[in-house]
Short mmCIF file of C-alpha atoms and ligand atoms in Angstrom, two decimals:
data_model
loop_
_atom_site.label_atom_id
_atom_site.label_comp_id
_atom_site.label_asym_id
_atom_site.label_seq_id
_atom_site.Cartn_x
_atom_site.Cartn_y
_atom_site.Cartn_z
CA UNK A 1 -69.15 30.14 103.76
CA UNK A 2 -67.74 27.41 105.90
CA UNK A 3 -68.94 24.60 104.70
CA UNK A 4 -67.83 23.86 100.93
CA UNK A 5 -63.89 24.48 101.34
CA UNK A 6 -61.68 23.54 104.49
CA UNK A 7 -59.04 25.37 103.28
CA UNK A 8 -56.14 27.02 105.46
CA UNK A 9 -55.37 30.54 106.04
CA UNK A 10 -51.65 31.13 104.61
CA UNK A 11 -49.99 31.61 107.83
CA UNK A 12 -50.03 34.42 111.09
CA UNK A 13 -50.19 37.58 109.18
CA UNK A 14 -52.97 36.38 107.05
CA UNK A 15 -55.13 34.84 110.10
CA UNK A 16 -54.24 38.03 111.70
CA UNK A 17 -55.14 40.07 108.60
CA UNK A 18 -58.28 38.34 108.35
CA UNK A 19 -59.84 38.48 111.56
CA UNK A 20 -58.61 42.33 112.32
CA UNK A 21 -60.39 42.66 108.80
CA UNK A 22 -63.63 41.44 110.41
CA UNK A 23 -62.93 43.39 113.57
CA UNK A 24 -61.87 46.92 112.60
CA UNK A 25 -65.33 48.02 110.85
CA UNK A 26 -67.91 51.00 111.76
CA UNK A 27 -67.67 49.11 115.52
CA UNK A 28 -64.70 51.10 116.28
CA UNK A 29 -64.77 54.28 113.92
CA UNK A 30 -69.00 54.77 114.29
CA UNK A 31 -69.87 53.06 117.12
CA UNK A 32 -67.26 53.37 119.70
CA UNK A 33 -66.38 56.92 119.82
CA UNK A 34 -70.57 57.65 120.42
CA UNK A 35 -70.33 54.93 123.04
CA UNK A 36 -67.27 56.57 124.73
CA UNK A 37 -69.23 60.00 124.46
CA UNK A 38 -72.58 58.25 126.45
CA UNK A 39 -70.89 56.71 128.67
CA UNK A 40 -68.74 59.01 130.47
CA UNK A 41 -65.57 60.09 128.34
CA UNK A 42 -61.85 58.22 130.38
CA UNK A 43 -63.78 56.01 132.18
CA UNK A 44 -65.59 54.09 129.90
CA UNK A 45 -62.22 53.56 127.58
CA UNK A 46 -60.32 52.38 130.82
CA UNK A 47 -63.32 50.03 131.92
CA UNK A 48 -63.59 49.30 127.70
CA UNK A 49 -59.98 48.43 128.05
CA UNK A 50 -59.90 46.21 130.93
CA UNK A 51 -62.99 44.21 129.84
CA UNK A 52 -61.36 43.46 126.36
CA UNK A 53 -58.34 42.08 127.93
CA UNK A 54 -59.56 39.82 130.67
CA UNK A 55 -63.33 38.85 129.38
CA UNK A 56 -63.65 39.31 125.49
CA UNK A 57 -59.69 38.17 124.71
CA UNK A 58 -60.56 34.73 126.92
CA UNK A 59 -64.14 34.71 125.02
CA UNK A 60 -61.85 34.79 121.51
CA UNK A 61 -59.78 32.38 122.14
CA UNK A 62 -62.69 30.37 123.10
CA UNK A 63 -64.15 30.80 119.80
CA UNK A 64 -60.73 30.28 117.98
CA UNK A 65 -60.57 26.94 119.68
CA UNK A 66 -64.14 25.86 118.77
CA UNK A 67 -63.78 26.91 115.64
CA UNK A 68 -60.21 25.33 114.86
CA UNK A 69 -61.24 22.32 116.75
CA UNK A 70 -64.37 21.25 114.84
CA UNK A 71 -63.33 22.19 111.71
CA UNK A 72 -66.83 23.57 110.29
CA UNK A 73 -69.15 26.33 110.20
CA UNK A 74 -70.81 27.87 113.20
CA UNK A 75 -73.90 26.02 112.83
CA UNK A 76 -72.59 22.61 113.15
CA UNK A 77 -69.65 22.96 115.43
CA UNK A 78 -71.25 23.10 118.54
CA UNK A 79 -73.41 19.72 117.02
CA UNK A 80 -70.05 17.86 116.39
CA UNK A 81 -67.81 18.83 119.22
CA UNK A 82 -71.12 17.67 121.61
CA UNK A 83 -72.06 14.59 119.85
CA UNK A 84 -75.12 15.79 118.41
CA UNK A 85 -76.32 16.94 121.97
CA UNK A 86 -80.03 18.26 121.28
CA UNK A 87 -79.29 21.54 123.55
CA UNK A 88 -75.99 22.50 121.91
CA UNK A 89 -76.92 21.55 118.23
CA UNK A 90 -80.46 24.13 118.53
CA UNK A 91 -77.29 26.92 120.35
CA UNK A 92 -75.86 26.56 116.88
CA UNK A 93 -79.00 28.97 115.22
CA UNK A 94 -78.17 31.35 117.22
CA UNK A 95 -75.15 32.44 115.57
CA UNK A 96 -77.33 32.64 112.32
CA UNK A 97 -80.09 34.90 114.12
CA UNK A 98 -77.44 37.55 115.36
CA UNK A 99 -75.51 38.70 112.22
CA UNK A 100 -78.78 38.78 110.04
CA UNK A 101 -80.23 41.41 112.99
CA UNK A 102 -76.95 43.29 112.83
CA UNK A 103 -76.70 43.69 109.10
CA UNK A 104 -80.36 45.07 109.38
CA UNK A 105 -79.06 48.59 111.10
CA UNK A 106 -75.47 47.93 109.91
CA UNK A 107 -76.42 48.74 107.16
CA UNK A 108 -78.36 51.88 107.69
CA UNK A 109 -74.83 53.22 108.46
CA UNK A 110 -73.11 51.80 105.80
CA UNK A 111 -76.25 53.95 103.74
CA UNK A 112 -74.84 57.29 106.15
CA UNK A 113 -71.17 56.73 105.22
CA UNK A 114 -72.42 56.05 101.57
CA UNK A 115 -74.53 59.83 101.92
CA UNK A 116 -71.75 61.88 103.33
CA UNK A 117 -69.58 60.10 100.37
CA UNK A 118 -71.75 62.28 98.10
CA UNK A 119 -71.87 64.94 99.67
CA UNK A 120 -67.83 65.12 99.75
CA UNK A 121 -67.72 64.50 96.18
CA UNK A 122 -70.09 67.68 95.21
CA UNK A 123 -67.97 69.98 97.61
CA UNK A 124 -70.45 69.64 100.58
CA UNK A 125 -68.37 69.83 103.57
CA UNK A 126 -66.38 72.75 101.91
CA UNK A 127 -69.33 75.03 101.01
CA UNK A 128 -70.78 74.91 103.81
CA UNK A 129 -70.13 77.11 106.64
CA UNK A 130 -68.07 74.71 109.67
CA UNK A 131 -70.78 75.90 112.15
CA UNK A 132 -73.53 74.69 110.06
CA UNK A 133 -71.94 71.51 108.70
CA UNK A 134 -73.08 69.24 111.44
CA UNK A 135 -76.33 70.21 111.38
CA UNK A 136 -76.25 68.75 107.99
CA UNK A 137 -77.14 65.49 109.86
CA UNK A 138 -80.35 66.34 111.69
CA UNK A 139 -81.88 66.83 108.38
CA UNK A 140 -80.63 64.20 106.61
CA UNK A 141 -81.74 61.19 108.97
CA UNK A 142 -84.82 62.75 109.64
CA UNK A 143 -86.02 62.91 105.91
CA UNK A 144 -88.14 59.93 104.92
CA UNK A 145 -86.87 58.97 101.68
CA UNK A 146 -82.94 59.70 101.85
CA UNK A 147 -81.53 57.71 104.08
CA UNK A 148 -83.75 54.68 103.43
CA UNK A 149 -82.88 55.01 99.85
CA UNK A 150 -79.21 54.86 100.75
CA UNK A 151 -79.66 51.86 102.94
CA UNK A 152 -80.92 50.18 100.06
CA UNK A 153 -78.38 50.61 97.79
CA UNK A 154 -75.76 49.83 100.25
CA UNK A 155 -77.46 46.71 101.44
CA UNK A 156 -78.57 45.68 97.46
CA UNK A 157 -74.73 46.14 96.79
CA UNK A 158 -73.57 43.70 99.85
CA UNK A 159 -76.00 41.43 98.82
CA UNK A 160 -74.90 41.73 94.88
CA UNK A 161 -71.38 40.99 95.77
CA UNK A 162 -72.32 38.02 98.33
CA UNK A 163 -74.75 36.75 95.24
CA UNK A 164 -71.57 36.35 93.39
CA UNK A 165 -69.29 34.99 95.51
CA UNK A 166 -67.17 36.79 97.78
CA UNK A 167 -64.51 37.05 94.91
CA UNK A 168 -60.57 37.69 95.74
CA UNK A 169 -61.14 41.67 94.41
CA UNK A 170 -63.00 43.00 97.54
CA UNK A 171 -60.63 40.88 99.95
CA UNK A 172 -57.68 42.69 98.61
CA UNK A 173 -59.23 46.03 97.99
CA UNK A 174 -59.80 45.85 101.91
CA UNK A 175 -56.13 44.72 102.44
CA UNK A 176 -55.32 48.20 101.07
CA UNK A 177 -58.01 50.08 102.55
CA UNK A 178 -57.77 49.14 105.96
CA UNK A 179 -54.28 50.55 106.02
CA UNK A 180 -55.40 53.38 104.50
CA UNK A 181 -58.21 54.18 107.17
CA UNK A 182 -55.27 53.91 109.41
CA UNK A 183 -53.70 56.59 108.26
CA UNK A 184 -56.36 58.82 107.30
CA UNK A 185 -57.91 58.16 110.47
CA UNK A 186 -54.17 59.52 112.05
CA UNK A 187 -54.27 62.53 109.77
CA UNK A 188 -57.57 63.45 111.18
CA UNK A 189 -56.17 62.95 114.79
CA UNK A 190 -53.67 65.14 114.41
CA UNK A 191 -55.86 68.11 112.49
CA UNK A 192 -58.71 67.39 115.09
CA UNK A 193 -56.26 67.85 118.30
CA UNK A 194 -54.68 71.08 116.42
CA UNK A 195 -58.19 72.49 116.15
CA UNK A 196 -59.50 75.59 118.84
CA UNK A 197 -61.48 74.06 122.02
CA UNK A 198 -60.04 70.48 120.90
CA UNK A 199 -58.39 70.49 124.24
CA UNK A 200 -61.46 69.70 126.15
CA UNK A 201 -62.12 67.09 124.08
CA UNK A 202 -58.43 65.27 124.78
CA UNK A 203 -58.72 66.16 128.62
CA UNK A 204 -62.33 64.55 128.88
CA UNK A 205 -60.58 61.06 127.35
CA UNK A 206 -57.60 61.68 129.92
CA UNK A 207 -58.99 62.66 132.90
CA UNK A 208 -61.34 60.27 134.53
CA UNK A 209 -64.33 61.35 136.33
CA UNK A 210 -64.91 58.28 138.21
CA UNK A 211 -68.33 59.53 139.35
CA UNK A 212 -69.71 58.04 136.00
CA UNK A 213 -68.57 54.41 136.97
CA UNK A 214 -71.85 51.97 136.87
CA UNK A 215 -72.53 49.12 136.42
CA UNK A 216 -74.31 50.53 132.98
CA UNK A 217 -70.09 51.48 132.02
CA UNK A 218 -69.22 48.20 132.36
CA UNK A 219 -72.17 46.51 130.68
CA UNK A 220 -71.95 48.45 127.59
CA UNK A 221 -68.12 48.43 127.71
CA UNK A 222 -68.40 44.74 127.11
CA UNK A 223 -71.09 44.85 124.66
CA UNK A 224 -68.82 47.37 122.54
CA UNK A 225 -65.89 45.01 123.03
CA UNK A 226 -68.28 41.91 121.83
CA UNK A 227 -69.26 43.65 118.87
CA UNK A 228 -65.69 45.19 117.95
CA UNK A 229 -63.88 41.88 118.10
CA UNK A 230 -66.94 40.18 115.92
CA UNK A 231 -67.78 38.04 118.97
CA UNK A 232 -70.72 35.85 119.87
CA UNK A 233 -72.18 35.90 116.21
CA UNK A 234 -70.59 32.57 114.54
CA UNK A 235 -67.87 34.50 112.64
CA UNK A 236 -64.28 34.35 114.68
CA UNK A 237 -65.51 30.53 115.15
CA UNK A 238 -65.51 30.29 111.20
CA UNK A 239 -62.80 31.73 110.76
CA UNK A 240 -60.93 29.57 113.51
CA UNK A 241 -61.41 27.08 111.82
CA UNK A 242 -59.30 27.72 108.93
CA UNK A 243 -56.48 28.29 111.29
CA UNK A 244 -53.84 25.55 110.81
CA UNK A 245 -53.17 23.32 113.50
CA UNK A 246 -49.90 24.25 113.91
CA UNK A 247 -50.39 28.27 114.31
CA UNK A 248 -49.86 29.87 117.42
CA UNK A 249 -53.53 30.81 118.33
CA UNK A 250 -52.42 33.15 121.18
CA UNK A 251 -50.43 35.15 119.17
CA UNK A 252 -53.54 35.32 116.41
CA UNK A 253 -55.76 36.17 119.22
CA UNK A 254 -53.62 38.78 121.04
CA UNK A 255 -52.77 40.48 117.88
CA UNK A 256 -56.29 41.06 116.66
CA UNK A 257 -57.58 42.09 119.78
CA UNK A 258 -54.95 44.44 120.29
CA UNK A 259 -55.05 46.44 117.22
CA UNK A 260 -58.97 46.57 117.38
CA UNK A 261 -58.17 48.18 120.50
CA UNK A 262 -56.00 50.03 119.18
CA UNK A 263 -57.89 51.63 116.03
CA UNK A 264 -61.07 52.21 118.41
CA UNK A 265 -58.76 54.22 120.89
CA UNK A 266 -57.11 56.48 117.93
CA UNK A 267 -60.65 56.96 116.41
CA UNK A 268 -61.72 58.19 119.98
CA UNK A 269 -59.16 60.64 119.48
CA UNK A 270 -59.37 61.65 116.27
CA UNK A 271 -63.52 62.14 116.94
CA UNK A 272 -64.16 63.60 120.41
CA UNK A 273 -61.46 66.86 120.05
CA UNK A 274 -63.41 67.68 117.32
CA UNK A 275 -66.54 66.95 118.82
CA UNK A 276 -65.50 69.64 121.68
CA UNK A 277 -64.18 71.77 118.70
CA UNK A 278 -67.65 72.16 117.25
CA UNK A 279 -69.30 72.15 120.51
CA UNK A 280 -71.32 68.90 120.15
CA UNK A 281 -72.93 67.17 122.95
CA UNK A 282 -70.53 64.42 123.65
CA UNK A 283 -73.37 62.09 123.96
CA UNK A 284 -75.04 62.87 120.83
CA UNK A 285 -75.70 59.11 120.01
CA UNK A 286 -75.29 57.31 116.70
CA UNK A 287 -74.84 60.34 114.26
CA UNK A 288 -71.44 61.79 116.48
CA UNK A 289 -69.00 61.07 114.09
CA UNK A 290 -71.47 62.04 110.86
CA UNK A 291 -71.57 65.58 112.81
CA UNK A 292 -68.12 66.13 113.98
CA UNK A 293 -65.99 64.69 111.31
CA UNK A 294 -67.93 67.40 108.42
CA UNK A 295 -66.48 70.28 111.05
CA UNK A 296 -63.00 68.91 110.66
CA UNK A 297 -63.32 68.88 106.85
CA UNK A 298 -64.86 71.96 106.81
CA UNK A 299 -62.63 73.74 109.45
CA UNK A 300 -59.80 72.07 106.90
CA UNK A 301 -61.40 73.08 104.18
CA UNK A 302 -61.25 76.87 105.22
CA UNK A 303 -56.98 76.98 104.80
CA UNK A 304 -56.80 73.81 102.37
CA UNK A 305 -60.17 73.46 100.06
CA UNK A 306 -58.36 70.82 98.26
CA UNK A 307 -56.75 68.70 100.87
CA UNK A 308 -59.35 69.02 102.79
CA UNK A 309 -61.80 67.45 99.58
CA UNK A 310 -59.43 64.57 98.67
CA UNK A 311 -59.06 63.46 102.42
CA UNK A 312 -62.78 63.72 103.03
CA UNK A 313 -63.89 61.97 99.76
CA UNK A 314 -60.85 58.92 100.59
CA UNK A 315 -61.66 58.83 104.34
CA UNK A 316 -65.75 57.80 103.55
CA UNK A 317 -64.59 55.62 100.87
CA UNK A 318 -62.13 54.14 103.26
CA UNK A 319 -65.53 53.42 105.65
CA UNK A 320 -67.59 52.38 103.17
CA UNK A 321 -65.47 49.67 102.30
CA UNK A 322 -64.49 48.54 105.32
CA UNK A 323 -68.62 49.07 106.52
CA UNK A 324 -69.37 47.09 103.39
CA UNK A 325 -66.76 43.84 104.37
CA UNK A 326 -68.11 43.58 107.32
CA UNK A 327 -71.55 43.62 106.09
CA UNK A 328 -71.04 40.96 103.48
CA UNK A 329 -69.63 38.64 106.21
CA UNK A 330 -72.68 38.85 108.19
CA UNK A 331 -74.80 38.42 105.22
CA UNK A 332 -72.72 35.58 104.16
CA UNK A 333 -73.54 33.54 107.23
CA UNK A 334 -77.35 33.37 106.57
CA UNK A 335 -76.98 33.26 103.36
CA UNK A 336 -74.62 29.74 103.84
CA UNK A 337 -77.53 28.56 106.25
CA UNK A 338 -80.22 28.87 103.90
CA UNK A 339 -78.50 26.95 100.57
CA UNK A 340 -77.10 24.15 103.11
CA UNK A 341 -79.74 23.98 105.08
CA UNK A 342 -82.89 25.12 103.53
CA UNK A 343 -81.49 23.91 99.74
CA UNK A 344 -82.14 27.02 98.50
CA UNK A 345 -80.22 28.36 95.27
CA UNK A 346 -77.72 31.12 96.18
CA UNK A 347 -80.00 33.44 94.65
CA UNK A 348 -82.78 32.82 96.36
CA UNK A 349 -81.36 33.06 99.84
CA UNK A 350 -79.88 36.95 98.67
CA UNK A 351 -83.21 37.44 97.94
CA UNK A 352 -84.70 36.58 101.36
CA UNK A 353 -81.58 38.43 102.92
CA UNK A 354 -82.36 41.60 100.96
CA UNK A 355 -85.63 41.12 102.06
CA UNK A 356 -85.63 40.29 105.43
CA UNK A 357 -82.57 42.97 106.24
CA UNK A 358 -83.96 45.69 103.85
CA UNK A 359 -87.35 45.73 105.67
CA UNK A 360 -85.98 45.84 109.38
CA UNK A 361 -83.61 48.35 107.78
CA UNK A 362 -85.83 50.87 106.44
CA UNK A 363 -87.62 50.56 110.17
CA UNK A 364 -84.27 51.37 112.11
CA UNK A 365 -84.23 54.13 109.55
CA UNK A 366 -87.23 55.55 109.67
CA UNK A 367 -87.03 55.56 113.71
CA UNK A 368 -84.67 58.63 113.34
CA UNK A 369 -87.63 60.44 111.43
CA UNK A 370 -91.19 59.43 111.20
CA UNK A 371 -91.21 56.52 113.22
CA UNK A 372 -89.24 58.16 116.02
CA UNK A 373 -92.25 57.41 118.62
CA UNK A 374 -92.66 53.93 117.99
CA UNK A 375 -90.75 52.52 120.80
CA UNK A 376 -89.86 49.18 122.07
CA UNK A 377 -89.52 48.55 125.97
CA UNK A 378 -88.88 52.94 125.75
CA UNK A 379 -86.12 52.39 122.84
CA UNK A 380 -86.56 53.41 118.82
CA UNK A 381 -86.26 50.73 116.78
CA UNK A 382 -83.16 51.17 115.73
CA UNK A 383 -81.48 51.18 119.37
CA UNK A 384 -83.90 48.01 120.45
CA UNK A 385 -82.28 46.36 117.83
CA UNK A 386 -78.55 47.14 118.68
CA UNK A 387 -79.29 46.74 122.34
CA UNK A 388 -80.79 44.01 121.69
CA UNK A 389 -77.94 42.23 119.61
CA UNK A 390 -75.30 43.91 121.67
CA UNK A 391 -76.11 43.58 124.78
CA UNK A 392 -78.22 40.58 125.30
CA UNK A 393 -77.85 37.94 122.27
CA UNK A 394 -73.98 38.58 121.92
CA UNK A 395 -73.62 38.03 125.67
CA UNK A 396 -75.66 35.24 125.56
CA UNK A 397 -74.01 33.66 122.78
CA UNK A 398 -70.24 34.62 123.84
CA UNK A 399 -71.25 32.87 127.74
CA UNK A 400 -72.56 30.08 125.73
CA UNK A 401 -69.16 29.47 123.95
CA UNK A 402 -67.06 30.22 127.09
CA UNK A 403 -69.36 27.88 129.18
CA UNK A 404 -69.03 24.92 126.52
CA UNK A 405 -65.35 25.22 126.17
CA UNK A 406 -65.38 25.48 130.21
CA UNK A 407 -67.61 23.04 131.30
CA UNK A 408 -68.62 21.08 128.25
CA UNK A 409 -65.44 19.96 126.15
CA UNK A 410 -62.70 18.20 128.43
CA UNK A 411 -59.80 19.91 129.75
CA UNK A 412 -57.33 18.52 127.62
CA UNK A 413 -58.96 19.93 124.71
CA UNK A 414 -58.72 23.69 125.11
CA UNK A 415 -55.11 22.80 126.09
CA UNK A 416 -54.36 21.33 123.29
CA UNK A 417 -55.61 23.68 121.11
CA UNK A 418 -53.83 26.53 122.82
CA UNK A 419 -50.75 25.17 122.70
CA UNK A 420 -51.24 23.37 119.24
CA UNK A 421 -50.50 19.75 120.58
CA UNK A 422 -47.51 21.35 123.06
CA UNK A 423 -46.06 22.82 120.38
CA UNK A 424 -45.85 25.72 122.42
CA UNK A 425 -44.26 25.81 125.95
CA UNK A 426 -44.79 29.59 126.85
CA UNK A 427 -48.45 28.93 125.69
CA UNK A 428 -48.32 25.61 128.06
CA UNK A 429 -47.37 27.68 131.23
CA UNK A 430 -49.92 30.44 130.84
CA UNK A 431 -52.63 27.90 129.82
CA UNK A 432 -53.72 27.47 133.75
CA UNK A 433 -54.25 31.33 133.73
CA UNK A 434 -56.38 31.26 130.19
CA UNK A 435 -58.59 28.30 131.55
CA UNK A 436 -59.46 30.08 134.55
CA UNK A 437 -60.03 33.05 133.04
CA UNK A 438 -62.42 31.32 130.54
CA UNK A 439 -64.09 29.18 132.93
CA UNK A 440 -64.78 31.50 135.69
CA UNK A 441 -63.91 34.87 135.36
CA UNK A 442 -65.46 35.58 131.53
CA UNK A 443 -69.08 33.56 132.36
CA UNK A 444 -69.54 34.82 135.32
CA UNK A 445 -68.69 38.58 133.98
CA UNK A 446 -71.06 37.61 131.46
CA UNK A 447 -73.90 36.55 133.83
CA UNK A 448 -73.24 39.59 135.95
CA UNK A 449 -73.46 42.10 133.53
CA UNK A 450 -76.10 40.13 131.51
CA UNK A 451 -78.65 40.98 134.52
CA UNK A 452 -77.25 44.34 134.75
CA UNK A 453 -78.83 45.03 131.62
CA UNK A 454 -82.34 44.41 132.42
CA UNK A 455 -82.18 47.08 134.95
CA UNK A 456 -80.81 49.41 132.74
N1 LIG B 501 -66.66 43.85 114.32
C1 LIG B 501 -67.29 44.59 113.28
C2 LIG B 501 -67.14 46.08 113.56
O1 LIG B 501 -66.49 46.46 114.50
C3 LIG B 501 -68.73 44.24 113.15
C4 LIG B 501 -68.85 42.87 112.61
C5 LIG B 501 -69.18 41.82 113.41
C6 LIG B 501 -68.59 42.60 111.32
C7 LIG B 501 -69.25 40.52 112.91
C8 LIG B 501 -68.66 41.34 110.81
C9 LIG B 501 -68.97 40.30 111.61
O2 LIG B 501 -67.67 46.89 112.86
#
């Protein structure tokens, strides 16, 4: 992806555009809300919060400056900023490894959001009684042939599109979509608080019960925020490096990270009233928002059958499309690394991506059904694989990029690229304040929480 054109983005909004376009994805509409739900309601958003603005925006900006500095795809730019250091040029595969795991089980969801498209378009939601609808689930993960079917096709249609080039089409179907999630996301906010019981719901993301502060809150807080902000998996570093020299990086950085926060927050609100509304178990896991977004619809669909189809059938096409971006930029990367590296044609290397991602996909599948008792280290395969990728690999990779902008790359490097040559004098008074928090205060979060996890 990197590698043929050095082009530029146009200017702020479109660096902003892009990266909150990598950002905003099933991380903050799927995965957050569940994670929010696990981990203890208020306090995990406030921890969530805190860690996103002191560790993962430092970590970002890291990446940004790699990225912008070198000039070149993931792979290499730790090779050419080191001089071809052995150590740092072998670091560079492991932004190749990550995105192909995640696009495995990414794309089990994107499969979901592609099922519950369907069953919005035949009526679904608004046939069925609202204190059935979210049983709907249960049954449809735990089948054998459904959901790995719908993986497939999901995946197979990434993989088409990537096969062909990421053409200008999808990039500005997402520039309308995205806004569009926003919205529909804000319209289900508002029906989900209006809903009976919702209170609950609002009050448990209000009221912290600091009782459920761990160690395990903040570990997984950062994870989440790793993930949301596309972290530690090779892709803000691409894409900082088609940020012009002259752009304000701080601004690109802030802005991203702050409406990622942003859309994760109003999707926590839009999700858990309702999931107190249908009287889920706030720590239902993965399938939350497949279980209490149907009641909403269907609850809707009682007084309004029609509005309630149209937003229901919009608001999974809107998450389809924004689960399918996402999943063509992760595909993308390896992909890129096998026809630069491995000469393979382009068609070949989708064909090894299908492969490779379609067969650990149909295993993270099948662990919500008939392979629910094969376990790894006491987790299904599917949540091996996103702990794994989460919490270990895109630590690891994120302390690797702090620690090499840190301790690596001269000072006067970061410094210039944060304030673009002293372009910026705001930028050149806060730098001291960015350097320390990216030398000291993100690894050694990192570390910390990184050993946290193995006695989870
Ligand atoms: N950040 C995306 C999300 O929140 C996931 C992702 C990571 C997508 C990296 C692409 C690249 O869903």
């Amino acid at each position: 992806m990197a590698a043929q054109k050095r082009e530029n983005f146009g200017g702020r909004l479109a660096v902003i555009l892009a990266m909150a376009g990598s950002a905003i994805g099933l991380g903050n509409i799927w995965r957050f809300p569940y994670m929010v739900g696990e981990h203890g309601g208020a306090v995990f958003m406030i921890v969530y919060v805190v860690c996103t603005l002191l560790v993962s925006l430092p970590v970002f900006l890291a990446e940004v400056m790699i990225g912008r500095r070198s000039h070149t795809n993931a792979l290499d730019a730790f090779a050419r900023l080191s001089r071809q250091h052995p150590f740092w040029r072998a670091v560079g595969y492991l932004p190749i490894l990550i995105p192909t795991l995640i696009a495995s089980y990414y794309s089990v969801i994107g499969g979901w959001s592609l099922e519950y498209f369907f069953k919005s378009c035949t009526l679904t939601f608004v046939r069925t009684p609202a204190d059935q609808v979210s049983g709907l689930f249960g049954a449809f993960v735990a089948s054998p042939w459904a959901p790995v079917l719908t993986h497939l096709v999901f995946l197979g249609a990434s993989v088409l599109v990537v096969a062909g080039g990421v053409k200008s089409g999808i990039e500005k179907f997402s520039k309308i979509t995205l806004p569009a999630l926003f919205v529909l996301i804000l319209v289900i906010l508002i029906y989900s608080v209006s809903l009976p019981g919702a209170g609950e719901g609002v009050r448990y993301l209000l009221h912290p019960d600091w009782s459920e502060l761990s160690p395990r809150t903040f570990a997984y807080a950062l994870g989440q925020s790793f993930y949301s902000l596309s972290l530690g998996m090779g892709c803000i570093i691409t894409y900082g490096s088609y940020v012009s020299k002259k752009e304000n990086i701080l601004t690109t950085s802030a802005g991203t990270a702050i409406s990622d926060l942003l859309f994760a927050v109003l999707a926590g609100f839009a999700i858990m009233p309702a999931v107190f509304a249908a009287g889920i178990e706030p720590g239902a896991g993965p399938g939350l928002i497949f279980q209490s977004i149907p009641f909403v619809f269907a609850k809707m669909g009682a007084d309004l059958p029609l509005v309630s189809s149209v937003v229901s059938i919009v608001f999974f096409l809107a998450i389809i499309v924004a689960a399918m971006t996402s999943c063509i930029s992760l595909i993308e990367v390896g992909v890129a690394f096998l026809v630069e590296r491995a000469r393979l044609s382009r068609r070949a290397a989708c064909r090894v991506l299908f492969g490779v991602c379609g067969l650990l996909g149909v295993l993270c599948s099948l662990s919500f059904g008939p392979l629910a008792g094969l376990q790894i280290f006491g987790r299904t395969v599917f949540d091996f694989l996103d702990w794994l990728c989460s919490n270990i690999l895109l630590l690891l990779m994120a302390l690797l990029a702090v620690v090499f902008v840190g301790f690596v790359l001269p000072r006067r490097v970061p410094q210039d690229e944060f304030t673009s040559r002293g372009r910026y004098p705001f930028n050149a008074r806060i730098f001291p304040v960015v350097y320390f928090l990216i030398k000291w205060v993100a690894p050694i979060a990192v570390v910390i929480i990184f050993f946290t996890n193995f006695n989870l």
